Amino acid sequence: MKIHEKYISRCIQIAKNGLGTTYPNPLVGSVIVFEDKIIGEGWHKIAGAPHAEVNAINSVKDKNRLKEATIYVSLEPCSHFGKTPPCADLIIANGIKKVVIGSTDPNPKVAGQGIKKLMEAGCEVIVGVLEKACEDLNKRFFTFQNKKRPFIFLKWAETADGSIAPEHREKKAPVWITNELSRQLAHKMRAEEQAILVGTTTVLDDNPSLTTRNWHGTSPVRIIIDRELKILQDASVYDKSVKTIFITEKEKASEENLFFEKIDFLSPSISEQICDVLYKHEIQSVIIEGGSKTLSTFIKANLWDEAFIFKGKVTFGTGVKAPEFYGTIISEITIKDNQLTHYNNTIS
Protein backbone atom coordinates (compact mmCIF):
# COMPACT_ATOMS: atom_id res chain seq x y z
CA MET A 1 0.00 0.00 0.00
CA LYS A 2 2.91 2.37 0.72
CA ILE A 3 3.95 2.34 -2.92
CA HIS A 4 0.40 3.28 -3.91
CA GLU A 5 0.43 6.16 -1.40
CA LYS A 6 3.65 7.45 -2.97
CA TYR A 7 2.04 7.81 -6.38
CA ILE A 8 -1.34 9.07 -5.18
CA SER A 9 0.61 11.70 -3.21
CA ARG A 10 2.17 12.78 -6.51
CA CYS A 11 -1.31 12.92 -8.06
CA ILE A 12 -2.43 15.28 -5.30
CA GLN A 13 0.68 17.42 -5.72
CA ILE A 14 0.22 18.02 -9.45
CA ALA A 15 -3.56 18.37 -9.18
CA LYS A 16 -3.05 21.54 -7.14
CA ASN A 17 -1.69 23.22 -10.28
CA GLY A 18 -5.30 23.57 -11.41
CA LEU A 19 -6.54 25.48 -8.35
CA GLY A 20 -8.62 28.42 -9.56
CA THR A 21 -8.90 27.33 -13.20
CA THR A 22 -10.97 24.11 -13.22
CA TYR A 23 -14.30 25.36 -11.78
CA PRO A 24 -16.89 23.90 -11.82
CA ASN A 25 -14.82 20.73 -12.22
CA PRO A 26 -12.74 19.17 -9.43
CA LEU A 27 -8.97 19.15 -9.08
CA VAL A 28 -7.54 15.90 -10.41
CA GLY A 29 -4.03 14.57 -10.90
CA SER A 30 -2.93 11.34 -12.56
CA VAL A 31 0.34 9.46 -12.98
CA ILE A 32 1.17 6.33 -14.97
CA VAL A 33 3.74 3.93 -13.56
CA PHE A 34 5.68 1.20 -15.37
CA GLU A 35 8.21 -0.95 -13.50
CA ASP A 36 8.09 1.45 -10.53
CA LYS A 37 8.89 4.49 -12.66
CA ILE A 38 6.56 7.34 -13.65
CA ILE A 39 6.30 7.31 -17.43
CA GLY A 40 3.48 9.81 -17.73
CA GLU A 41 1.56 12.33 -15.67
CA GLY A 42 -1.03 15.05 -16.09
CA TRP A 43 -3.60 17.15 -14.31
CA HIS A 44 -6.88 18.79 -15.17
CA LYS A 45 -5.89 22.30 -16.20
CA ILE A 46 -9.07 24.12 -17.16
CA ALA A 47 -12.78 23.34 -17.43
CA GLY A 48 -13.66 22.00 -20.87
CA ALA A 49 -10.08 20.89 -21.56
CA PRO A 50 -8.84 17.26 -21.37
CA HIS A 51 -9.00 15.63 -17.94
CA ALA A 52 -5.99 14.47 -15.91
CA GLU A 53 -6.09 10.88 -17.17
CA VAL A 54 -6.12 12.06 -20.80
CA ASN A 55 -3.13 14.32 -20.24
CA ALA A 56 -1.27 11.54 -18.41
CA ILE A 57 -1.90 8.96 -21.16
CA ASN A 58 -0.99 11.46 -23.89
CA SER A 59 2.31 12.21 -22.14
CA VAL A 60 3.48 8.57 -22.38
CA LYS A 61 5.96 8.28 -25.23
CA ASP A 62 5.82 4.50 -25.66
CA LYS A 63 2.11 3.62 -25.66
CA ASN A 64 2.97 -0.11 -25.78
CA ARG A 65 3.91 0.09 -22.10
CA LEU A 66 0.38 1.10 -21.10
CA LYS A 67 -0.86 -2.51 -21.19
CA GLU A 68 1.57 -3.39 -18.39
CA ALA A 69 1.35 -0.08 -16.52
CA THR A 70 -0.69 1.12 -13.56
CA ILE A 71 -2.60 4.39 -13.72
CA TYR A 72 -3.04 6.36 -10.52
CA VAL A 73 -5.69 9.05 -10.22
CA SER A 74 -6.70 11.17 -7.23
CA LEU A 75 -10.43 11.06 -8.09
CA GLU A 76 -12.55 8.35 -9.70
CA PRO A 77 -12.38 8.54 -13.51
CA CYS A 78 -15.56 9.92 -15.06
CA SER A 79 -17.92 7.57 -16.84
CA HIS A 80 -20.20 10.02 -18.64
CA PHE A 81 -20.03 12.34 -21.64
CA GLY A 82 -19.74 16.00 -20.65
CA LYS A 83 -17.58 18.52 -22.46
CA THR A 84 -15.10 15.65 -22.85
CA PRO A 85 -15.50 11.88 -23.37
CA PRO A 86 -15.43 9.47 -20.38
CA CYS A 87 -11.95 8.91 -18.96
CA ALA A 88 -12.89 5.36 -17.90
CA ASP A 89 -13.43 4.51 -21.58
CA LEU A 90 -10.01 5.92 -22.51
CA ILE A 91 -8.28 3.84 -19.82
CA ILE A 92 -10.02 0.70 -21.08
CA ALA A 93 -9.28 1.51 -24.73
CA ASN A 94 -5.57 1.84 -23.98
CA GLY A 95 -5.45 -1.57 -22.33
CA ILE A 96 -4.46 -0.35 -18.86
CA LYS A 97 -5.36 -3.21 -16.53
CA LYS A 98 -4.61 -1.74 -13.10
CA VAL A 99 -6.19 1.44 -11.74
CA VAL A 100 -5.51 2.96 -8.30
CA ILE A 101 -7.96 5.64 -7.15
CA GLY A 102 -7.72 8.07 -4.25
CA SER A 103 -11.40 8.84 -3.66
CA THR A 104 -14.74 8.16 -5.31
CA ASP A 105 -16.55 11.02 -7.05
CA PRO A 106 -19.58 12.38 -5.13
CA ASN A 107 -21.12 13.77 -8.32
CA PRO A 108 -24.26 11.68 -8.99
CA LYS A 109 -23.26 11.55 -12.67
CA VAL A 110 -20.22 9.49 -11.65
CA ALA A 111 -20.61 8.19 -8.05
CA GLY A 112 -19.09 4.74 -8.51
CA GLN A 113 -20.08 4.32 -12.15
CA GLY A 114 -16.52 4.92 -13.33
CA ILE A 115 -15.21 2.22 -10.98
CA LYS A 116 -17.98 -0.16 -12.07
CA LYS A 117 -17.20 0.37 -15.76
CA LEU A 118 -13.47 -0.30 -15.19
CA MET A 119 -14.14 -3.49 -13.20
CA GLU A 120 -16.63 -4.79 -15.77
CA ALA A 121 -13.91 -4.32 -18.41
CA GLY A 122 -11.58 -6.57 -16.40
CA CYS A 123 -9.44 -3.91 -14.75
CA GLU A 124 -8.03 -4.44 -11.27
CA VAL A 125 -9.26 -1.42 -9.31
CA ILE A 126 -7.98 -0.29 -5.91
CA VAL A 127 -9.96 2.50 -4.23
CA GLY A 128 -9.38 4.64 -1.12
CA VAL A 129 -5.61 5.26 -1.15
CA LEU A 130 -4.93 8.47 0.82
CA GLU A 131 -8.69 8.98 0.64
CA LYS A 132 -8.87 11.74 3.28
CA ALA A 133 -6.09 13.72 1.58
CA CYS A 134 -7.81 13.35 -1.80
CA GLU A 135 -11.12 14.53 -0.34
CA ASP A 136 -9.37 17.50 1.29
CA LEU A 137 -7.82 18.37 -2.07
CA ASN A 138 -11.36 18.73 -3.38
CA LYS A 139 -12.99 20.15 -0.26
CA ARG A 140 -14.74 22.74 -2.43
CA PHE A 141 -16.13 20.18 -4.87
CA PHE A 142 -17.15 17.73 -2.12
CA THR A 143 -18.90 20.47 -0.11
CA PHE A 144 -20.76 21.64 -3.21
CA GLN A 145 -21.89 18.10 -4.09
CA ASN A 146 -22.69 16.89 -0.57
CA LYS A 147 -23.96 20.01 1.21
CA LYS A 148 -25.43 21.78 -1.84
CA ARG A 149 -23.56 24.99 -1.06
CA PRO A 150 -20.14 26.50 -1.75
CA PHE A 151 -17.13 26.03 0.51
CA ILE A 152 -17.09 29.26 2.54
CA PHE A 153 -13.96 31.18 3.52
CA LEU A 154 -14.14 34.13 5.89
CA LYS A 155 -11.42 36.73 5.38
CA TRP A 156 -10.72 40.08 6.95
CA ALA A 157 -7.92 42.33 8.10
CA GLU A 158 -7.97 43.81 11.58
CA THR A 159 -5.87 46.37 13.40
CA ALA A 160 -3.67 45.70 16.40
CA ASP A 161 -6.58 46.92 18.57
CA GLY A 162 -9.17 44.68 16.87
CA SER A 163 -10.94 46.94 14.36
CA ILE A 164 -11.69 46.15 10.72
CA ALA A 165 -12.60 49.70 9.66
CA PRO A 166 -12.38 53.24 11.03
CA GLU A 167 -15.47 54.59 12.73
CA HIS A 168 -15.48 57.65 10.45
CA ARG A 169 -13.94 58.25 7.01
CA GLU A 170 -12.77 61.49 5.46
CA LYS A 171 -13.20 60.11 1.93
CA LYS A 172 -14.67 57.12 0.14
CA ALA A 173 -11.57 55.00 -0.40
CA PRO A 174 -9.95 51.90 1.12
CA VAL A 175 -8.15 52.34 4.44
CA TRP A 176 -5.25 49.91 4.43
CA ILE A 177 -4.63 47.89 7.57
CA THR A 178 -2.10 45.43 6.16
CA ASN A 179 1.13 45.76 4.19
CA GLU A 180 1.60 45.28 0.44
CA LEU A 181 2.70 41.64 0.75
CA SER A 182 -0.40 40.72 2.73
CA ARG A 183 -2.60 42.45 0.17
CA GLN A 184 -0.85 40.59 -2.64
CA LEU A 185 -1.47 37.29 -0.83
CA ALA A 186 -5.14 38.24 -0.47
CA HIS A 187 -5.32 38.71 -4.24
CA LYS A 188 -3.69 35.30 -4.74
CA MET A 189 -6.52 33.86 -2.64
CA ARG A 190 -9.04 35.60 -4.88
CA ALA A 191 -7.46 33.96 -7.93
CA GLU A 192 -7.84 30.54 -6.32
CA GLU A 193 -11.50 30.82 -5.30
CA GLN A 194 -14.53 31.03 -7.54
CA ALA A 195 -16.32 33.99 -5.93
CA ILE A 196 -15.97 36.86 -3.48
CA LEU A 197 -18.79 38.38 -1.44
CA VAL A 198 -19.15 41.79 0.23
CA GLY A 199 -21.98 43.87 1.64
CA THR A 200 -23.41 47.23 0.62
CA THR A 201 -21.41 49.30 3.12
CA THR A 202 -18.09 47.92 1.90
CA VAL A 203 -18.90 48.92 -1.68
CA LEU A 204 -20.20 52.37 -0.70
CA ASP A 205 -17.18 53.11 1.53
CA ASP A 206 -14.36 51.59 -0.55
CA ASN A 207 -15.66 51.33 -4.14
CA PRO A 208 -13.63 48.10 -4.52
CA SER A 209 -13.03 46.36 -7.84
CA LEU A 210 -12.76 42.94 -6.12
CA THR A 211 -10.36 41.75 -8.82
CA THR A 212 -6.95 40.06 -8.81
CA ARG A 213 -5.13 43.19 -9.97
CA ASN A 214 -2.13 42.42 -7.69
CA TRP A 215 -1.83 38.80 -8.79
CA HIS A 216 -1.88 36.93 -12.09
CA GLY A 217 -5.07 34.91 -12.32
CA THR A 218 -8.77 34.93 -13.04
CA SER A 219 -10.81 37.46 -11.07
CA PRO A 220 -13.57 35.83 -9.01
CA VAL A 221 -17.30 36.15 -9.54
CA ARG A 222 -18.44 39.16 -7.49
CA ILE A 223 -21.34 38.68 -5.07
CA ILE A 224 -22.77 41.94 -3.73
CA ILE A 225 -25.41 42.10 -1.01
CA ASP A 226 -27.40 45.22 -1.87
CA ARG A 227 -30.83 44.90 -0.30
CA GLU A 228 -32.29 48.17 -1.63
CA LEU A 229 -30.00 48.53 -4.67
CA LYS A 230 -28.37 51.60 -3.16
CA ILE A 231 -25.12 51.18 -5.05
CA LEU A 232 -24.92 53.56 -8.01
CA GLN A 233 -24.09 52.17 -11.43
CA ASP A 234 -20.86 54.16 -11.67
CA ALA A 235 -19.40 51.92 -8.95
CA SER A 236 -16.58 49.57 -10.00
CA VAL A 237 -18.69 46.48 -9.33
CA TYR A 238 -20.98 47.52 -12.18
CA ASP A 239 -18.21 47.59 -14.80
CA LYS A 240 -19.25 44.18 -16.28
CA SER A 241 -15.61 43.03 -16.39
CA VAL A 242 -16.54 39.82 -14.56
CA LYS A 243 -19.76 38.06 -13.66
CA THR A 244 -21.41 39.95 -10.79
CA ILE A 245 -24.42 38.82 -8.79
CA PHE A 246 -26.43 41.28 -6.70
CA ILE A 247 -28.42 39.85 -3.79
CA THR A 248 -31.43 42.14 -3.34
CA GLU A 249 -35.07 42.36 -2.33
CA LYS A 250 -35.90 44.33 -5.49
CA GLU A 251 -37.06 43.02 -8.83
CA LYS A 252 -34.53 43.87 -11.53
CA ALA A 253 -33.82 42.23 -14.87
CA SER A 254 -30.39 40.71 -15.40
CA GLU A 255 -28.15 41.89 -18.22
CA GLU A 256 -24.68 41.20 -19.59
CA ASN A 257 -22.53 39.87 -16.71
CA LEU A 258 -24.90 41.46 -14.15
CA PHE A 259 -27.38 39.22 -12.34
CA PHE A 260 -29.98 40.28 -9.79
CA GLU A 261 -31.21 37.60 -7.40
CA LYS A 262 -34.11 38.31 -5.07
CA ILE A 263 -34.21 36.92 -1.51
CA ASP A 264 -36.33 37.55 1.59
CA PHE A 265 -34.35 39.86 3.90
CA LEU A 266 -37.02 39.60 6.59
CA SER A 267 -36.34 35.88 6.95
CA PRO A 268 -33.82 34.73 9.59
CA SER A 269 -32.19 32.51 6.96
CA ILE A 270 -30.48 35.20 4.88
CA SER A 271 -27.13 33.38 4.69
CA GLU A 272 -28.84 30.11 3.74
CA GLN A 273 -30.75 31.88 0.96
CA ILE A 274 -27.51 33.38 -0.33
CA CYS A 275 -25.95 29.90 -0.36
CA ASP A 276 -28.92 28.67 -2.40
CA VAL A 277 -28.32 31.45 -4.93
CA LEU A 278 -24.63 30.56 -5.20
CA TYR A 279 -25.45 26.87 -5.59
CA LYS A 280 -27.85 27.80 -8.41
CA HIS A 281 -24.98 29.61 -10.14
CA GLU A 282 -22.71 26.55 -9.64
CA ILE A 283 -20.28 28.40 -7.38
CA GLN A 284 -18.12 25.97 -5.43
CA SER A 285 -16.19 28.39 -3.24
CA VAL A 286 -16.65 31.92 -1.96
CA ILE A 287 -14.60 34.34 0.12
CA ILE A 288 -16.76 36.40 2.49
CA GLU A 289 -14.65 39.54 2.66
CA GLY A 290 -16.78 42.09 4.47
CA GLY A 291 -17.98 44.10 6.16
CA SER A 292 -18.58 43.31 9.80
CA LYS A 293 -22.36 42.86 9.47
CA THR A 294 -22.02 40.55 6.47
CA LEU A 295 -19.33 38.44 8.14
CA SER A 296 -21.35 38.22 11.36
CA THR A 297 -24.41 37.00 9.44
CA PHE A 298 -22.51 33.93 8.26
CA ILE A 299 -20.76 33.41 11.59
CA LYS A 300 -24.04 33.47 13.55
CA ALA A 301 -25.55 30.95 11.13
CA ASN A 302 -22.38 28.82 11.50
CA LEU A 303 -22.12 28.87 7.72
CA TRP A 304 -18.37 28.95 7.19
CA ASP A 305 -15.61 26.39 6.72
CA GLU A 306 -12.28 28.21 7.07
CA ALA A 307 -11.18 31.71 8.03
CA PHE A 308 -8.12 33.82 7.23
CA ILE A 309 -7.50 36.70 9.63
CA PHE A 310 -4.77 39.23 8.78
CA LYS A 311 -3.57 41.37 11.69
CA GLY A 312 -1.77 44.64 11.00
CA LYS A 313 0.25 46.88 13.29
CA VAL A 314 -1.87 50.03 12.82
CA THR A 315 -4.49 51.13 15.37
CA PHE A 316 -7.73 53.06 14.96
CA GLY A 317 -8.52 53.78 18.59
CA THR A 318 -12.26 53.79 17.99
CA GLY A 319 -13.33 51.74 15.02
CA VAL A 320 -15.68 49.06 13.73
CA LYS A 321 -14.81 45.99 15.78
CA ALA A 322 -13.88 42.72 14.09
CA PRO A 323 -16.47 39.94 14.33
CA GLU A 324 -16.25 37.46 17.19
CA PHE A 325 -15.98 33.81 16.27
CA TYR A 326 -14.50 30.53 17.43
CA GLY A 327 -12.35 28.24 15.36
CA THR A 328 -9.37 25.89 15.51
CA ILE A 329 -6.06 27.33 14.38
CA ILE A 330 -4.64 25.52 11.37
CA SER A 331 -1.56 27.70 10.90
CA GLU A 332 0.02 31.05 11.74
CA ILE A 333 2.53 32.88 9.57
CA THR A 334 4.32 36.23 9.76
CA ILE A 335 4.27 38.51 6.71
CA LYS A 336 6.83 41.20 7.57
CA ASP A 337 5.03 43.18 10.28
CA ASN A 338 1.67 41.40 9.76
CA GLN A 339 0.31 38.16 11.16
CA LEU A 340 -1.95 35.75 9.25
CA THR A 341 -3.92 33.15 11.18
CA HIS A 342 -5.78 30.38 9.36
CA TYR A 343 -8.73 28.78 11.17
CA ASN A 344 -10.94 25.76 10.63
CA ASN A 345 -14.58 25.57 11.70
CA THR A 346 -14.63 22.41 13.81
CA ILE A 347 -18.40 22.47 14.44
CA SER A 348 -19.66 22.98 10.87
PDB file of C-alpha atoms in Angstrom, residues 3-125:
ATOM      1  CA  ILE A   3       3.954   2.337  -2.920  1.00  0.00           C
ATOM      2  CA  HIS A   4       0.401   3.278  -3.911  1.00  0.00           C
ATOM      3  CA  GLU A   5       0.426   6.164  -1.402  1.00  0.00           C
ATOM      4  CA  LYS A   6       3.651   7.452  -2.966  1.00  0.00           C
ATOM      5  CA  TYR A   7       2.042   7.813  -6.384  1.00  0.00           C
ATOM      6  CA  ILE A   8      -1.335   9.068  -5.177  1.00  0.00           C
ATOM      7  CA  SER A   9       0.608  11.698  -3.215  1.00  0.00           C
ATOM      8  CA  ARG A  10       2.174  12.780  -6.508  1.00  0.00           C
ATOM      9  CA  CYS A  11      -1.314  12.921  -8.064  1.00  0.00           C
ATOM     10  CA  ILE A  12      -2.434  15.282  -5.298  1.00  0.00           C
ATOM     11  CA  GLN A  13       0.680  17.418  -5.719  1.00  0.00           C
ATOM     12  CA  ILE A  14       0.222  18.022  -9.446  1.00  0.00           C
ATOM     13  CA  ALA A  15      -3.561  18.366  -9.185  1.00  0.00           C
ATOM     14  CA  LYS A  16      -3.055  21.544  -7.138  1.00  0.00           C
ATOM     15  CA  ASN A  17      -1.685  23.218 -10.281  1.00  0.00           C
ATOM     16  CA  GLY A  18      -5.300  23.572 -11.414  1.00  0.00           C
ATOM     17  CA  LEU A  19      -6.545  25.485  -8.354  1.00  0.00           C
ATOM     18  CA  GLY A  20      -8.616  28.419  -9.557  1.00  0.00           C
ATOM     19  CA  THR A  21      -8.904  27.327 -13.196  1.00  0.00           C
ATOM     20  CA  THR A  22     -10.966  24.108 -13.216  1.00  0.00           C
ATOM     21  CA  TYR A  23     -14.298  25.364 -11.782  1.00  0.00           C
ATOM     22  CA  PRO A  24     -16.894  23.905 -11.822  1.00  0.00           C
ATOM     23  CA  ASN A  25     -14.818  20.732 -12.216  1.00  0.00           C
ATOM     24  CA  PRO A  26     -12.735  19.174  -9.425  1.00  0.00           C
ATOM     25  CA  LEU A  27      -8.967  19.153  -9.083  1.00  0.00           C
ATOM     26  CA  VAL A  28      -7.535  15.900 -10.409  1.00  0.00           C
ATOM     27  CA  GLY A  29      -4.033  14.574 -10.905  1.00  0.00           C
ATOM     28  CA  SER A  30      -2.928  11.338 -12.564  1.00  0.00           C
ATOM     29  CA  VAL A  31       0.339   9.456 -12.983  1.00  0.00           C
ATOM     30  CA  ILE A  32       1.169   6.332 -14.971  1.00  0.00           C
ATOM     31  CA  VAL A  33       3.741   3.932 -13.563  1.00  0.00           C
ATOM     32  CA  PHE A  34       5.678   1.195 -15.375  1.00  0.00           C
ATOM     33  CA  GLU A  35       8.214  -0.950 -13.502  1.00  0.00           C
ATOM     34  CA  ASP A  36       8.087   1.453 -10.527  1.00  0.00           C
ATOM     35  CA  LYS A  37       8.886   4.494 -12.662  1.00  0.00           C
ATOM     36  CA  ILE A  38       6.564   7.336 -13.650  1.00  0.00           C
ATOM     37  CA  ILE A  39       6.295   7.308 -17.433  1.00  0.00           C
ATOM     38  CA  GLY A  40       3.476   9.811 -17.733  1.00  0.00           C
ATOM     39  CA  GLU A  41       1.563  12.331 -15.674  1.00  0.00           C
ATOM     40  CA  GLY A  42      -1.032  15.050 -16.086  1.00  0.00           C
ATOM     41  CA  TRP A  43      -3.600  17.148 -14.309  1.00  0.00           C
ATOM     42  CA  HIS A  44      -6.876  18.793 -15.172  1.00  0.00           C
ATOM     43  CA  LYS A  45      -5.888  22.305 -16.196  1.00  0.00           C
ATOM     44  CA  ILE A  46      -9.073  24.118 -17.162  1.00  0.00           C
ATOM     45  CA  ALA A  47     -12.784  23.341 -17.430  1.00  0.00           C
ATOM     46  CA  GLY A  48     -13.656  21.997 -20.866  1.00  0.00           C
ATOM     47  CA  ALA A  49     -10.078  20.891 -21.555  1.00  0.00           C
ATOM     48  CA  PRO A  50      -8.837  17.261 -21.372  1.00  0.00           C
ATOM     49  CA  HIS A  51      -8.998  15.626 -17.943  1.00  0.00           C
ATOM     50  CA  ALA A  52      -5.995  14.468 -15.909  1.00  0.00           C
ATOM     51  CA  GLU A  53      -6.095  10.881 -17.171  1.00  0.00           C
ATOM     52  CA  VAL A  54      -6.124  12.059 -20.804  1.00  0.00           C
ATOM     53  CA  ASN A  55      -3.128  14.317 -20.244  1.00  0.00           C
ATOM     54  CA  ALA A  56      -1.270  11.539 -18.414  1.00  0.00           C
ATOM     55  CA  ILE A  57      -1.900   8.961 -21.165  1.00  0.00           C
ATOM     56  CA  ASN A  58      -0.993  11.465 -23.894  1.00  0.00           C
ATOM     57  CA  SER A  59       2.311  12.207 -22.138  1.00  0.00           C
ATOM     58  CA  VAL A  60       3.483   8.573 -22.377  1.00  0.00           C
ATOM     59  CA  LYS A  61       5.961   8.276 -25.228  1.00  0.00           C
ATOM     60  CA  ASP A  62       5.820   4.503 -25.660  1.00  0.00           C
ATOM     61  CA  LYS A  63       2.115   3.616 -25.663  1.00  0.00           C
ATOM     62  CA  ASN A  64       2.966  -0.110 -25.783  1.00  0.00           C
ATOM     63  CA  ARG A  65       3.906   0.090 -22.105  1.00  0.00           C
ATOM     64  CA  LEU A  66       0.380   1.101 -21.104  1.00  0.00           C
ATOM     65  CA  LYS A  67      -0.860  -2.514 -21.193  1.00  0.00           C
ATOM     66  CA  GLU A  68       1.574  -3.386 -18.393  1.00  0.00           C
ATOM     67  CA  ALA A  69       1.349  -0.080 -16.524  1.00  0.00           C
ATOM     68  CA  THR A  70      -0.689   1.124 -13.560  1.00  0.00           C
ATOM     69  CA  ILE A  71      -2.598   4.387 -13.724  1.00  0.00           C
ATOM     70  CA  TYR A  72      -3.044   6.355 -10.520  1.00  0.00           C
ATOM     71  CA  VAL A  73      -5.693   9.045 -10.221  1.00  0.00           C
ATOM     72  CA  SER A  74      -6.695  11.174  -7.234  1.00  0.00           C
ATOM     73  CA  LEU A  75     -10.426  11.057  -8.094  1.00  0.00           C
ATOM     74  CA  GLU A  76     -12.549   8.351  -9.696  1.00  0.00           C
ATOM     75  CA  PRO A  77     -12.376   8.540 -13.505  1.00  0.00           C
ATOM     76  CA  CYS A  78     -15.557   9.924 -15.064  1.00  0.00           C
ATOM     77  CA  SER A  79     -17.918   7.569 -16.839  1.00  0.00           C
ATOM     78  CA  HIS A  80     -20.204  10.017 -18.644  1.00  0.00           C
ATOM     79  CA  PHE A  81     -20.032  12.341 -21.637  1.00  0.00           C
ATOM     80  CA  GLY A  82     -19.742  15.997 -20.647  1.00  0.00           C
ATOM     81  CA  LYS A  83     -17.584  18.523 -22.460  1.00  0.00           C
ATOM     82  CA  THR A  84     -15.097  15.654 -22.850  1.00  0.00           C
ATOM     83  CA  PRO A  85     -15.498  11.878 -23.370  1.00  0.00           C
ATOM     84  CA  PRO A  86     -15.432   9.467 -20.378  1.00  0.00           C
ATOM     85  CA  CYS A  87     -11.950   8.909 -18.958  1.00  0.00           C
ATOM     86  CA  ALA A  88     -12.890   5.365 -17.901  1.00  0.00           C
ATOM     87  CA  ASP A  89     -13.426   4.506 -21.578  1.00  0.00           C
ATOM     88  CA  LEU A  90     -10.015   5.916 -22.506  1.00  0.00           C
ATOM     89  CA  ILE A  91      -8.281   3.841 -19.817  1.00  0.00           C
ATOM     90  CA  ILE A  92     -10.019   0.699 -21.083  1.00  0.00           C
ATOM     91  CA  ALA A  93      -9.278   1.508 -24.734  1.00  0.00           C
ATOM     92  CA  ASN A  94      -5.571   1.841 -23.979  1.00  0.00           C
ATOM     93  CA  GLY A  95      -5.452  -1.571 -22.328  1.00  0.00           C
ATOM     94  CA  ILE A  96      -4.464  -0.354 -18.857  1.00  0.00           C
ATOM     95  CA  LYS A  97      -5.359  -3.207 -16.534  1.00  0.00           C
ATOM     96  CA  LYS A  98      -4.615  -1.745 -13.100  1.00  0.00           C
ATOM     97  CA  VAL A  99      -6.188   1.441 -11.738  1.00  0.00           C
ATOM     98  CA  VAL A 100      -5.513   2.956  -8.299  1.00  0.00           C
ATOM     99  CA  ILE A 101      -7.961   5.640  -7.154  1.00  0.00           C
ATOM    100  CA  GLY A 102      -7.716   8.071  -4.252  1.00  0.00           C
ATOM    101  CA  SER A 103     -11.403   8.839  -3.663  1.00  0.00           C
ATOM    102  CA  THR A 104     -14.737   8.156  -5.311  1.00  0.00           C
ATOM    103  CA  ASP A 105     -16.547  11.018  -7.054  1.00  0.00           C
ATOM    104  CA  PRO A 106     -19.576  12.379  -5.125  1.00  0.00           C
ATOM    105  CA  ASN A 107     -21.117  13.771  -8.317  1.00  0.00           C
ATOM    106  CA  PRO A 108     -24.263  11.682  -8.994  1.00  0.00           C
ATOM    107  CA  LYS A 109     -23.264  11.551 -12.675  1.00  0.00           C
ATOM    108  CA  VAL A 110     -20.218   9.486 -11.655  1.00  0.00           C
ATOM    109  CA  ALA A 111     -20.614   8.189  -8.051  1.00  0.00           C
ATOM    110  CA  GLY A 112     -19.089   4.736  -8.506  1.00  0.00           C
ATOM    111  CA  GLN A 113     -20.075   4.318 -12.146  1.00  0.00           C
ATOM    112  CA  GLY A 114     -16.516   4.918 -13.329  1.00  0.00           C
ATOM    113  CA  ILE A 115     -15.208   2.223 -10.985  1.00  0.00           C
ATOM    114  CA  LYS A 116     -17.975  -0.158 -12.067  1.00  0.00           C
ATOM    115  CA  LYS A 117     -17.197   0.365 -15.756  1.00  0.00           C
ATOM    116  CA  LEU A 118     -13.474  -0.302 -15.191  1.00  0.00           C
ATOM    117  CA  MET A 119     -14.135  -3.490 -13.203  1.00  0.00           C
ATOM    118  CA  GLU A 120     -16.630  -4.788 -15.767  1.00  0.00           C
ATOM    119  CA  ALA A 121     -13.913  -4.319 -18.412  1.00  0.00           C
ATOM    120  CA  GLY A 122     -11.584  -6.571 -16.400  1.00  0.00           C
ATOM    121  CA  CYS A 123      -9.443  -3.907 -14.746  1.00  0.00           C
ATOM    122  CA  GLU A 124      -8.034  -4.442 -11.271  1.00  0.00           C
ATOM    123  CA  VAL A 125      -9.264  -1.421  -9.312  1.00  0.00           C
TER     124      VAL A 125
END
